CSV table of C-alpha atoms in Angstrom, one decimal:
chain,number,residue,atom,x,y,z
A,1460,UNK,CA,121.0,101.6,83.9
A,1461,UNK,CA,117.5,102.6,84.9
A,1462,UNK,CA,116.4,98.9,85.9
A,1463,UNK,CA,119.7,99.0,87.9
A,1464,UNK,CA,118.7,101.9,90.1
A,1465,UNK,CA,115.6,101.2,90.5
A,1466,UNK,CA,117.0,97.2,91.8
A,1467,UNK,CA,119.0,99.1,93.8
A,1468,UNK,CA,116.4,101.4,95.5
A,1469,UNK,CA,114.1,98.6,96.4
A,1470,UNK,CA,116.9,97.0,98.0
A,1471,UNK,CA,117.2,100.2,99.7
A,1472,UNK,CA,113.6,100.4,100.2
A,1473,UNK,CA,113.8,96.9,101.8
A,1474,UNK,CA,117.0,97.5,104.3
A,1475,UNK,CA,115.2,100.4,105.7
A,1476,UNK,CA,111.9,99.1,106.3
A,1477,UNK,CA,113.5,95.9,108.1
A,1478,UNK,CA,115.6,98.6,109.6
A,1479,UNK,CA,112.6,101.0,110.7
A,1480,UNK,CA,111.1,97.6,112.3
A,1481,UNK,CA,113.6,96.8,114.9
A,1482,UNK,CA,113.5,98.1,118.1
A,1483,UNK,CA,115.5,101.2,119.8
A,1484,UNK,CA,116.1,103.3,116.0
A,1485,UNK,CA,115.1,106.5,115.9
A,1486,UNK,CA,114.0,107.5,113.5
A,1487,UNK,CA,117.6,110.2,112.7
A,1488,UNK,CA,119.6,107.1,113.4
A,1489,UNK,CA,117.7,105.1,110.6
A,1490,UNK,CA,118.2,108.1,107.9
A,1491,UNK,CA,122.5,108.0,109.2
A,1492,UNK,CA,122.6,104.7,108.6
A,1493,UNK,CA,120.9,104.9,105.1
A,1494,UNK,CA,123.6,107.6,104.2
A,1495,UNK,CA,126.2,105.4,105.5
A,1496,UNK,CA,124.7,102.4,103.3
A,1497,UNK,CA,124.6,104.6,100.1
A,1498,UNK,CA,128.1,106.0,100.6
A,1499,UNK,CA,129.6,102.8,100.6
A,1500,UNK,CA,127.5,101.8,97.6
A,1501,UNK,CA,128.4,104.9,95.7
A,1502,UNK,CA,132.7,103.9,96.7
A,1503,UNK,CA,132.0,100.3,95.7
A,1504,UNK,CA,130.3,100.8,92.3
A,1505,UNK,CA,132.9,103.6,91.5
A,1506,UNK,CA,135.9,100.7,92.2
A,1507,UNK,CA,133.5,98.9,89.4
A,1508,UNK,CA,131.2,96.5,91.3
A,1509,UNK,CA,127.6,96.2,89.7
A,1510,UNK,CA,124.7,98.0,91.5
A,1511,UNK,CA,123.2,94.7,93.2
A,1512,UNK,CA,126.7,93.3,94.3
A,1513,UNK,CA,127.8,97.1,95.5
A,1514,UNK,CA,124.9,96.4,98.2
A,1515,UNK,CA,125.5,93.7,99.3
A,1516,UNK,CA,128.6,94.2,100.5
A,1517,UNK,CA,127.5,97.3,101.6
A,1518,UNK,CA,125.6,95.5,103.5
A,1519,UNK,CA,127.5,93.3,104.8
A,1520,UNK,CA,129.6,96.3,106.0
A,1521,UNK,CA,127.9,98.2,108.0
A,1522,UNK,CA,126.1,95.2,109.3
A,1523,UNK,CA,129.6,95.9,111.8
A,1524,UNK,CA,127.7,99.1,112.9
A,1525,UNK,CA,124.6,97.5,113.7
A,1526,UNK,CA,122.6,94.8,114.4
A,1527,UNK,CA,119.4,94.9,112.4
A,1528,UNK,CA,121.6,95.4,109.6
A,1529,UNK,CA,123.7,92.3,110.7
A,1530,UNK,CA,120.7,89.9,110.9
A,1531,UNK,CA,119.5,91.8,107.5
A,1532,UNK,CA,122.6,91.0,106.0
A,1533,UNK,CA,122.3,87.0,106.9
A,1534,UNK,CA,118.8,86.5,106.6
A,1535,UNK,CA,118.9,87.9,102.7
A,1536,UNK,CA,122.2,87.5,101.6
A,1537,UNK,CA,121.8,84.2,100.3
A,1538,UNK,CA,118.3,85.5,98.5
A,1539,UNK,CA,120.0,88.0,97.0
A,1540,UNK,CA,123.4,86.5,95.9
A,1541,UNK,CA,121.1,83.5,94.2
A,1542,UNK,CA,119.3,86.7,92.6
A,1543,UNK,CA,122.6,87.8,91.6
A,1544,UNK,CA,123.7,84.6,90.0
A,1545,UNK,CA,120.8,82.9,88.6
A,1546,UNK,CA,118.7,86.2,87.7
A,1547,UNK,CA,115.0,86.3,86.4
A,1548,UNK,CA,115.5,82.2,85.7
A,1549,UNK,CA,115.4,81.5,89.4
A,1550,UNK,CA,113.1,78.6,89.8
A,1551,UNK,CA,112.1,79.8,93.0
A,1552,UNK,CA,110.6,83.3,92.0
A,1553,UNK,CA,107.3,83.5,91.6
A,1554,UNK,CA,104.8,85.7,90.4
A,1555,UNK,CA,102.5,87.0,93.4
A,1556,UNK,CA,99.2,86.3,91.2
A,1557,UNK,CA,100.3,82.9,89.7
A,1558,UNK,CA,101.3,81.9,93.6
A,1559,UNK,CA,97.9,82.8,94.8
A,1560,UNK,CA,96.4,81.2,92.1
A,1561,UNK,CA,98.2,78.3,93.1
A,1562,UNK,CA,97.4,78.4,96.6
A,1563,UNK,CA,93.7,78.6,96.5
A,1564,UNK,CA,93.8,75.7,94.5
A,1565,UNK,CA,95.8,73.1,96.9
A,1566,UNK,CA,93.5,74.4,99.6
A,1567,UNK,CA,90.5,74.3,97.9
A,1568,UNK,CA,91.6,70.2,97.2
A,1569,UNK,CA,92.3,69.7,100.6
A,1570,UNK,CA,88.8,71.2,101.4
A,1571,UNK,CA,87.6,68.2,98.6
A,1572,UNK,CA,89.9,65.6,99.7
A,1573,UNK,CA,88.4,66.3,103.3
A,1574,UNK,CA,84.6,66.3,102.1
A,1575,UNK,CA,85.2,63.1,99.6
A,1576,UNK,CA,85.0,60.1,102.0
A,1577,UNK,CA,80.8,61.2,102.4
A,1578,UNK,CA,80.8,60.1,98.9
A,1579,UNK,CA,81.6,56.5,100.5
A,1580,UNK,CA,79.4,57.4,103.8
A,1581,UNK,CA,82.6,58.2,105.7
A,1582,UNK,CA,80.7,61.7,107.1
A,1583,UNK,CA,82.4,63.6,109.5
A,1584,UNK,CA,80.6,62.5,112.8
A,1585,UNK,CA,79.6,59.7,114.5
A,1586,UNK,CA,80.7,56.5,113.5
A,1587,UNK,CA,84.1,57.6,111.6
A,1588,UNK,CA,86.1,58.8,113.7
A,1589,UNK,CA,88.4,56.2,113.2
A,1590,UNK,CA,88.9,56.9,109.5
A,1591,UNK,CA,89.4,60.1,110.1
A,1592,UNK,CA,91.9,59.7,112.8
A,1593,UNK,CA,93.9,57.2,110.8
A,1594,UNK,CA,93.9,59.7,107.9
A,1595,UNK,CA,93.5,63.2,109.1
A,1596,UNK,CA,97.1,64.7,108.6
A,1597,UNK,CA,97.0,63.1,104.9
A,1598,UNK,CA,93.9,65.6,103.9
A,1599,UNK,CA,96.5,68.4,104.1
A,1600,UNK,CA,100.2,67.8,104.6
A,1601,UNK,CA,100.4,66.2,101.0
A,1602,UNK,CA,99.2,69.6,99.1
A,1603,UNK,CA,101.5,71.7,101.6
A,1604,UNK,CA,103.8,69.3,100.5
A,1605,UNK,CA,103.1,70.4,96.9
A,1606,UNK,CA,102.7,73.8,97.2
A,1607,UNK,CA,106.4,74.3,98.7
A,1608,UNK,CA,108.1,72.2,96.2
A,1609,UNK,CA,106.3,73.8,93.2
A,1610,UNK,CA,107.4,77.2,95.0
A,1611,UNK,CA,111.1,76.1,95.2
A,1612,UNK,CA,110.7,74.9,91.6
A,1613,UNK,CA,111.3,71.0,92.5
A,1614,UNK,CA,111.4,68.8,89.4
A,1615,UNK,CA,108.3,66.1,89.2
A,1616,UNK,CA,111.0,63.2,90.3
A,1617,UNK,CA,111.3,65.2,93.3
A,1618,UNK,CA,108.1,65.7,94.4
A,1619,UNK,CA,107.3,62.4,93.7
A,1620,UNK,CA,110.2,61.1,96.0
A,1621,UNK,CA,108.4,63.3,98.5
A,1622,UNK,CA,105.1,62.2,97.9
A,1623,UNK,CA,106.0,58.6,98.5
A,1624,UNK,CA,106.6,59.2,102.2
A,1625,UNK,CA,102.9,59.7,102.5
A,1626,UNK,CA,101.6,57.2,100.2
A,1627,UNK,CA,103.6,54.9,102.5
A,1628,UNK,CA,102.0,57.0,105.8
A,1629,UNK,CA,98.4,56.0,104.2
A,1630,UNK,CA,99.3,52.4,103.7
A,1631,UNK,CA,100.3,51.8,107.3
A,1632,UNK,CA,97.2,53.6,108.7
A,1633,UNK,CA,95.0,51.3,106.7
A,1634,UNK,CA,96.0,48.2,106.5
A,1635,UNK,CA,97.4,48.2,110.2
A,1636,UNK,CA,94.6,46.1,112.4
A,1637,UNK,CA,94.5,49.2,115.0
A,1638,UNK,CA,91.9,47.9,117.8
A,1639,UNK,CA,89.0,49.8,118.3
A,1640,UNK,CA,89.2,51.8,121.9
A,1641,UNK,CA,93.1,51.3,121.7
A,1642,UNK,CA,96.0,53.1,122.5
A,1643,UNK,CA,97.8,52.5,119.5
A,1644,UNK,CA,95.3,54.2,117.4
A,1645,UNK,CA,95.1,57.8,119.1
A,1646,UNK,CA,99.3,57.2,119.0
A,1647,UNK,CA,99.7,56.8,115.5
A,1648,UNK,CA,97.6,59.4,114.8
A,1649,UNK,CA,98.9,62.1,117.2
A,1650,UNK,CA,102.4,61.1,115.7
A,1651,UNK,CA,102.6,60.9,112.1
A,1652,UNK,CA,101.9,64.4,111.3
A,1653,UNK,CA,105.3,65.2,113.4
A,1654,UNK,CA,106.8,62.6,110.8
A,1655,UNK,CA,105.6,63.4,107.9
A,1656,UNK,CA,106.4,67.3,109.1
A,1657,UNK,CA,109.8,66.1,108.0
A,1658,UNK,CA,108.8,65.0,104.3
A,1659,UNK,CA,107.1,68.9,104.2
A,1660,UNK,CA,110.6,70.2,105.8
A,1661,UNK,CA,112.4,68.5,103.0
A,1662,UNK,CA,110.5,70.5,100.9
A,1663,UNK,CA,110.4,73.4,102.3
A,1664,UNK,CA,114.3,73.7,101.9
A,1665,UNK,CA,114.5,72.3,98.4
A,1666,UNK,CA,116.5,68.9,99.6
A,1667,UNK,CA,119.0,70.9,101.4
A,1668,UNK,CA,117.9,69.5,104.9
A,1669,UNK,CA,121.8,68.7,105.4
A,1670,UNK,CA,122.0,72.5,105.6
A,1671,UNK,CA,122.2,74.1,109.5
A,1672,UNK,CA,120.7,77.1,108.2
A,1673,UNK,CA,118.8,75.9,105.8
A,1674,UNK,CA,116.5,74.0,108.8
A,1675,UNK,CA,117.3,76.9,111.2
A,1676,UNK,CA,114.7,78.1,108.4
A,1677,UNK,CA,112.3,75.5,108.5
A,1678,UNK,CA,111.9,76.0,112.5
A,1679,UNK,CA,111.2,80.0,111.9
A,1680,UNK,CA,109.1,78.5,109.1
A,1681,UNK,CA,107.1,76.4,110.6
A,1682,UNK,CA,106.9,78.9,114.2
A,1683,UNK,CA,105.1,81.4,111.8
A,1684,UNK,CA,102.8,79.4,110.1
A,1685,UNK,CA,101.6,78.0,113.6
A,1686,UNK,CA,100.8,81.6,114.6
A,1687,UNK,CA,99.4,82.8,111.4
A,1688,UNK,CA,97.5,79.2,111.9
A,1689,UNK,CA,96.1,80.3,115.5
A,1690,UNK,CA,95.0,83.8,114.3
A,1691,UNK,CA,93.0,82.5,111.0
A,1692,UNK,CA,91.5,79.9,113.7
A,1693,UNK,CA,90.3,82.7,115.8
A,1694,UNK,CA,89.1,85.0,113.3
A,1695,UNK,CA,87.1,81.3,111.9
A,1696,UNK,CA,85.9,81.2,115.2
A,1697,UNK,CA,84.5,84.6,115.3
A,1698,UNK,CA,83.3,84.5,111.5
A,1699,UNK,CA,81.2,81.1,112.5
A,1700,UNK,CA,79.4,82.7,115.5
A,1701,UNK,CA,78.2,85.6,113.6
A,1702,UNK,CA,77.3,83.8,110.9
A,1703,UNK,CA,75.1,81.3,113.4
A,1704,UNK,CA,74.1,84.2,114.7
A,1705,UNK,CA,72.9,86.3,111.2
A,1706,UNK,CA,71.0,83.0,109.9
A,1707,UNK,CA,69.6,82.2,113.5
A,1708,UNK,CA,67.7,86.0,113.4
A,1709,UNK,CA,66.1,84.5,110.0
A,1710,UNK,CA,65.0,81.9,111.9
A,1711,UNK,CA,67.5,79.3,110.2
A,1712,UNK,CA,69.7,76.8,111.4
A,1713,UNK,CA,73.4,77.0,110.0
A,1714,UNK,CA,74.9,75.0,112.2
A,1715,UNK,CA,75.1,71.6,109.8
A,1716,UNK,CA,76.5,74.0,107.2
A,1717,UNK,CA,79.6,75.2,109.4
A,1718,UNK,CA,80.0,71.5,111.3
A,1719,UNK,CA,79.7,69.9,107.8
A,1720,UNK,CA,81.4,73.0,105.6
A,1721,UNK,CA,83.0,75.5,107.0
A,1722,UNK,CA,84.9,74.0,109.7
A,1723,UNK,CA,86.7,71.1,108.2
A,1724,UNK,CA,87.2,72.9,104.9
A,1725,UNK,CA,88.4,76.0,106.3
A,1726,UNK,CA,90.4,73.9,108.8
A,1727,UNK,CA,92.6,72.1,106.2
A,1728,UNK,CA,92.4,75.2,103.7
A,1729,UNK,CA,94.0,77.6,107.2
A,1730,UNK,CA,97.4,75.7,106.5
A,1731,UNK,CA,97.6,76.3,102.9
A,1732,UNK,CA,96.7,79.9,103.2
A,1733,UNK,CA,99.0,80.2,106.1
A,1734,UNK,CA,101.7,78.6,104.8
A,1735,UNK,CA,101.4,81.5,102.0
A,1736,UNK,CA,101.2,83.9,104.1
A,1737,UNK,CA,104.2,83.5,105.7
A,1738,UNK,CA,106.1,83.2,102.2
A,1739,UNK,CA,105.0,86.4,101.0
A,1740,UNK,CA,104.2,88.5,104.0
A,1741,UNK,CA,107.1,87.4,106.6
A,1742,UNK,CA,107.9,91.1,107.6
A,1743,UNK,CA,104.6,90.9,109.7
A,1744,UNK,CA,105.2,88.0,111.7
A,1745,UNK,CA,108.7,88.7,112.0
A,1746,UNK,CA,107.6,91.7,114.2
A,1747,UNK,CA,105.0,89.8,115.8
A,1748,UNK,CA,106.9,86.4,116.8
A,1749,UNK,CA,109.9,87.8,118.3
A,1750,UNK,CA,107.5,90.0,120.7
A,1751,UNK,CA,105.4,86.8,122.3
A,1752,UNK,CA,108.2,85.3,122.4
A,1753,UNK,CA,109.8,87.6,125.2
A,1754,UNK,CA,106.5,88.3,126.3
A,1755,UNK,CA,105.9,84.5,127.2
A,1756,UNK,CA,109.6,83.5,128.3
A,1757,UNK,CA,109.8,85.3,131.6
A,1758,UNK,CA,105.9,84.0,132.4
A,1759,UNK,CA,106.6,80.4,132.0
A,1760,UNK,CA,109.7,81.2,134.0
A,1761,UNK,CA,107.9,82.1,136.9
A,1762,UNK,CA,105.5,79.3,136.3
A,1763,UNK,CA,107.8,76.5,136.7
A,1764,UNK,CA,110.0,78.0,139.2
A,1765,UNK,CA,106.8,79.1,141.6
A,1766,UNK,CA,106.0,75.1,141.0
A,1767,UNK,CA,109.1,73.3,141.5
A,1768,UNK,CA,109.8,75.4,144.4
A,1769,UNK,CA,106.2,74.8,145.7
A,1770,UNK,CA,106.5,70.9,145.3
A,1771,UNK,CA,109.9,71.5,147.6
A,1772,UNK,CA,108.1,73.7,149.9
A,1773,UNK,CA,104.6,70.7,150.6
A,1774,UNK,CA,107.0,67.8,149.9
A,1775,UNK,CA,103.6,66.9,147.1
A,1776,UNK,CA,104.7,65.1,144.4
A,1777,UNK,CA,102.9,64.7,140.5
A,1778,UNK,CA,99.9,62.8,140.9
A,1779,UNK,CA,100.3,60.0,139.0
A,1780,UNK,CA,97.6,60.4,135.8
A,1781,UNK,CA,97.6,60.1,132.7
A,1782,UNK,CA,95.6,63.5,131.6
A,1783,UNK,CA,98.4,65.0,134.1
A,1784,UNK,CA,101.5,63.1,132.8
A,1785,UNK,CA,100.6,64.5,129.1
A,1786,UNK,CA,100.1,67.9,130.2
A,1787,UNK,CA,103.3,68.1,131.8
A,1788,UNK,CA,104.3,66.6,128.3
A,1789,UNK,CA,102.4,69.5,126.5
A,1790,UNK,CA,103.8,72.2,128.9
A,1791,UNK,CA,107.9,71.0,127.8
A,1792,UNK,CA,106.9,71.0,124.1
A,1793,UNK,CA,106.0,74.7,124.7
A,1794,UNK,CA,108.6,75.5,126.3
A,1795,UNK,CA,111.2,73.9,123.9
A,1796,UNK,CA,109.2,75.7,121.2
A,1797,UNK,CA,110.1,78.9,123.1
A,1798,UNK,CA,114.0,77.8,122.7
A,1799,UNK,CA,113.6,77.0,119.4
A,1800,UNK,CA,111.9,80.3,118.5
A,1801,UNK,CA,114.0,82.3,120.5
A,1802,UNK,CA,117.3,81.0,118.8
A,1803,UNK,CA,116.0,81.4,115.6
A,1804,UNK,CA,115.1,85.0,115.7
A,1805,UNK,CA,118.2,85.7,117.7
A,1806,UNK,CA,121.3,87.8,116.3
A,1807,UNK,CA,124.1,84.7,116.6
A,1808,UNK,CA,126.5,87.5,116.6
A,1809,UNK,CA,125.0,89.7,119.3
A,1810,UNK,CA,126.7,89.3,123.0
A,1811,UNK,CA,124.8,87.9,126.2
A,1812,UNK,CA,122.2,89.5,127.3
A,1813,UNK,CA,119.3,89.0,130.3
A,1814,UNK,CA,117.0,87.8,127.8
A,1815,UNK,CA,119.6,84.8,127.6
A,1816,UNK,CA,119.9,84.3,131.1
A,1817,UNK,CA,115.5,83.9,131.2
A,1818,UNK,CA,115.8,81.8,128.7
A,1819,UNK,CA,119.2,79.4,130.3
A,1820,UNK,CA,116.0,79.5,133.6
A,1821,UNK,CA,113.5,78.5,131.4
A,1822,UNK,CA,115.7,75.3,130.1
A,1823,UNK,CA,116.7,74.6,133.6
A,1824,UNK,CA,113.6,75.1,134.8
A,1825,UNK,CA,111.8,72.7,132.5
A,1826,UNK,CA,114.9,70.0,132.6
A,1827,UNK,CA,114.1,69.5,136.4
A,1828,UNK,CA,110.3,69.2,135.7
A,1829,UNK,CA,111.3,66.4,133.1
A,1830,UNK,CA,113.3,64.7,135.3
A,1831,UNK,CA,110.1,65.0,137.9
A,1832,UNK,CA,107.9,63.5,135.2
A,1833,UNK,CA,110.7,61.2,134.2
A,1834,UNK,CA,110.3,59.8,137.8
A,1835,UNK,CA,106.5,59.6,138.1
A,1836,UNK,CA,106.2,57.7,134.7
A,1837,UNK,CA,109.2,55.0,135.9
A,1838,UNK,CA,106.9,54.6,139.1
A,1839,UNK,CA,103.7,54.5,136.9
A,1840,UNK,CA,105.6,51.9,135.3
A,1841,UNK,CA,106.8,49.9,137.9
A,1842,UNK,CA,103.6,49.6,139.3
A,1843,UNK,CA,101.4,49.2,136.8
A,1844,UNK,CA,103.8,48.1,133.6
A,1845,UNK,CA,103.7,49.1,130.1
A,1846,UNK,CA,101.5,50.3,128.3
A,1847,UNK,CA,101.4,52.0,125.0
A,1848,UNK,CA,100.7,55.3,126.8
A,1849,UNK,CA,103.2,54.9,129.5
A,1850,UNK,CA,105.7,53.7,126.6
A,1851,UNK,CA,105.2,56.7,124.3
A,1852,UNK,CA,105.5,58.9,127.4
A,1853,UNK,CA,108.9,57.5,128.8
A,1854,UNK,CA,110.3,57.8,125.2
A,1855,UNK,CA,108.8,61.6,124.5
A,1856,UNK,CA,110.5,62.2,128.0
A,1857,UNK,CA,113.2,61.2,127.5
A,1858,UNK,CA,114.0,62.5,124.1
A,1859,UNK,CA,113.0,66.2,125.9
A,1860,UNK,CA,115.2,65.2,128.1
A,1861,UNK,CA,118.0,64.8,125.9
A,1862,UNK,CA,118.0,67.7,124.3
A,1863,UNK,CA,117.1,70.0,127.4
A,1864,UNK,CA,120.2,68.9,129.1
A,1865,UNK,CA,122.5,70.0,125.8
A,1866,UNK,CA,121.0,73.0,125.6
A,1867,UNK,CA,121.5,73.9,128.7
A,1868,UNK,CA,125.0,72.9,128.6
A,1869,UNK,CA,126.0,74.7,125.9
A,1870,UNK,CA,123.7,78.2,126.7
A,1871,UNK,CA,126.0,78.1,129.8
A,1872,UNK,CA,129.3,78.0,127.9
A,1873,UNK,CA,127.9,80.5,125.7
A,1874,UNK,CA,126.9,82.7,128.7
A,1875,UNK,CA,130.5,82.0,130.2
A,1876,UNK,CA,131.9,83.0,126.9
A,1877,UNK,CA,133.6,79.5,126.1
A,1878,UNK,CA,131.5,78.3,123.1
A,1879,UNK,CA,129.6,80.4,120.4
A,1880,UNK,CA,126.0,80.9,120.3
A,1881,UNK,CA,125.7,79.4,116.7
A,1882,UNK,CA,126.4,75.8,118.4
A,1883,UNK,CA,123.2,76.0,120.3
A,1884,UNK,CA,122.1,76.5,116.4
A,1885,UNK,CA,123.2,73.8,115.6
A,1886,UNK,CA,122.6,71.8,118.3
A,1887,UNK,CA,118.8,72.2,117.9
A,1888,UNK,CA,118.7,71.7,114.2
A,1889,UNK,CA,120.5,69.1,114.2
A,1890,UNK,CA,118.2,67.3,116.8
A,1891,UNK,CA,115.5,67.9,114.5
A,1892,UNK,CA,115.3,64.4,113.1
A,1893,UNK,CA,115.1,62.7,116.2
A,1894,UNK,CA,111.8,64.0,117.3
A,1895,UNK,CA,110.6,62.8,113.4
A,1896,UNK,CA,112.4,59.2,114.0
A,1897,UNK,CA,110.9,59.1,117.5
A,1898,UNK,CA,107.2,59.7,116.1
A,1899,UNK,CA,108.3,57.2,113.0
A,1900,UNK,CA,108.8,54.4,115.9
A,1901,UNK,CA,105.5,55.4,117.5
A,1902,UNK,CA,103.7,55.3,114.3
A,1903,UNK,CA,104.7,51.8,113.0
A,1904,UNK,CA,106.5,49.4,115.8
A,1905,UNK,CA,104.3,50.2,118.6
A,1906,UNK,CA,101.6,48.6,116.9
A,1907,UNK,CA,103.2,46.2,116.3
A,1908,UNK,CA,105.1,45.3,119.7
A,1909,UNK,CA,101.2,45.8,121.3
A,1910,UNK,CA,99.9,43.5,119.4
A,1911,UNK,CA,97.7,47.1,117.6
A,1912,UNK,CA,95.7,47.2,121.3
């Protein structure tokens, strides 16, 4: 009976302090709600419902009341029923010191695996960069790889169906002829870390990519563990200046050890650690990613719009580079990261709001600078013929493209009230695979159609 209550107080504990993190609850509105959450626990365990099932539906009920509690409900229902039904024997729990444990060792590997090649005189520097390029995103996707089917408790079969995608990945990058100064090259390698990203989505949701939510996951997933990413960059950033700085008023140079050490290792070691992060500490980011999100929405907004109306306004079309053509490139990836992050953290349930309305801009907005690029790559085309750059940048266009123009469609019948939000859910994670098939194609038949130039 004691383990009961005290299961059902940190569930409590754990409603509230999701709760107390939304926006616009006082702090008398939270403490309510708790008293409406325990009354309806007390009813439903009196009518003979177990502690842990009681709250849930609980849950579930006054999720009608509010909104935080709605999106608490769906984002930890299916945690806590698999609690429910498979107990302390769930494969997936983990104890916080055995998962650190683990951690440190995948990225302290993928801090080896990245140092080993200098045992062959492959040295990070001059004169291997093409190793390295042809290889980099095998130093660490592979042990990500690992870590998040060991944490979903994936058999060895499994894993080793996994780990087959990248033994394949390293086969292709070096056997492939790839000329030196190429095209092909820099494609393959920019690409196959957005395919293999599928192999570590597979693993991140245990095999059940066929699952909407289950990828609708992955895509918050991997949203936070690009932020954490960015923060334990900066704070690597800081960290190498000072210590340049400390050993440079000893009058020593440490700059071979943080090219040589700290850099690569800590780079490869950033998405293990991040990675974990996000598993055990997601309340953090979920605060954090939701806020630059609508922070960053309305400004590229009022980017695009203040530029498509100022090509209308000088008659100046894109110049047609290359460096410009894959900035524009880089620009729609952001903004289709902004979609994707915005529908994930949103409340399917909630009604239409003005934050939709910036964001139905935003894909309108970016769909007409597409179709702009679309235009000044056909004409780069036409002039010049194709190239593996001008190929790769038609297809990525395209494929943007695509899915711009369905989103856009359907957040309009979702503004107009004629189709539910959870389509543009589904919509976006089921386009997921394209973008991995797309960089798939890049990766092994343009080499091949360019004859590896």
């Amino acid at each position: 009976m004691a383990a009961n209550t005290e299961a059902l107080e940190r569930h409590i504990a754990e409603w509230r302090a999701y709760v107390v993190r939304g926006r616009g609850m006082a702090g008398s509105d939270v403490e309510e709600l708790e008293d409406h959450l325990r009354d309806e626990i007390g009813a439903l365990t009196a009518s003979g419902l177990a502690a842990d099932e009681a709250f849930l539906v609980a849950v579930k009920r006054i999720g009608s009341l509010n909104a935080l509690s709605r999106e608490f409900a769906r984002e930890h229902s299916e945690r806590l029923w698999r609690q429910l039904v498979l107990g302390a024997d769930d494969p997936g729990g983990k104890s916080p010191r055995t998962e650190t444990a683990v951690v440190m060792v995948l990225a302290a590997a993928a801090a080896v695996a990245v140092r080993l090649p200098e045992l062959f005189g492959l040295g990070l520097g001059p004169g291997s960069e093409e190793f390295y390029a042809r290889n980099l995103s095998l130093f660490v996707l592979p042990f990500l790889t690992i870590y998040l089917a060991w944490k979903r408790g994936l058999g060895a079969a499994a894993l080793a169906r996994l780990l087959i995608a990248f033994a394949a990945a390293a086969v292709i990058m070096n056997l492939y002829p790839f000329q030196l100064q190429g095209q092909t090259l820099p494609l393959a390698a920019i690409h196959l870390p957005i395919a293999l990203w599928l192999a570590v989505g597979v693993a991140y949701t245990g095999f059940r990519w066929r699952e909407s939510s289950e990828r609708m996951h992955f895509i918050r997933f991997s949203g936070e563990l690009f932020i954490y990413y960015v923060l334990i960059a900066l704070g690597g950033a800081v960290l190498s200046l000072l210590t340049a700085g400390m050993f440079r008023a000893i009058g020593l140079d440490a700059e071979e050890l943080i090219s040589r050490w700290l850099l690569p290792c800590g780079a490869v070691g950033a998405v293990l650690v991040g990675a974990w992060l996000v598993e055990m500490k997601p309340g953090v980011i979920e605060n954090m990613a939701p806020v630059l999100t609508r922070v960053f929405t309305p400004l590229f907004v009022l980017v695009l719009v203040t530029f498509l109306a100022t090509m209308v306004w000088t008659g100046r079309g894109i110049v047609l580079e290359r460096e410009v053509l894959i900035g524009f490139d880089l620009l729609l990836v952001v903004v289709l990261g902004l979609l994707l992050y915005a529908v994930s953290a949103r409340d399917p349930l909630a009604p239409p709001g003005l934050f939709d309305r910036l964001q139905l801009t935003l894909v309108v907005s970016a769909l007409v600078v597409d179709a702009v690029a679309l235009a000044a790559i056909a004409a780069r085309i036409s002039g010049f013929g194709f190239t593996p750059n001008r190929t790769a940048a038609l297809g990525e266009n395209l494929v943007l493209l695509v899915n711009l123009a369905w989103s856009a469609w359907l957040y309009s019948r979702f503004l107009r009230g004629r189709a539910p939000f959870s389509a543009l859910e589904r919509w976006q994670t089921s386009y997921l695979p394209v973008y991995a098939v797309w960089a798939l194609a890049v990766v092994i038949v343009f080499p091949l159609v360019f004859g590896f130039a």
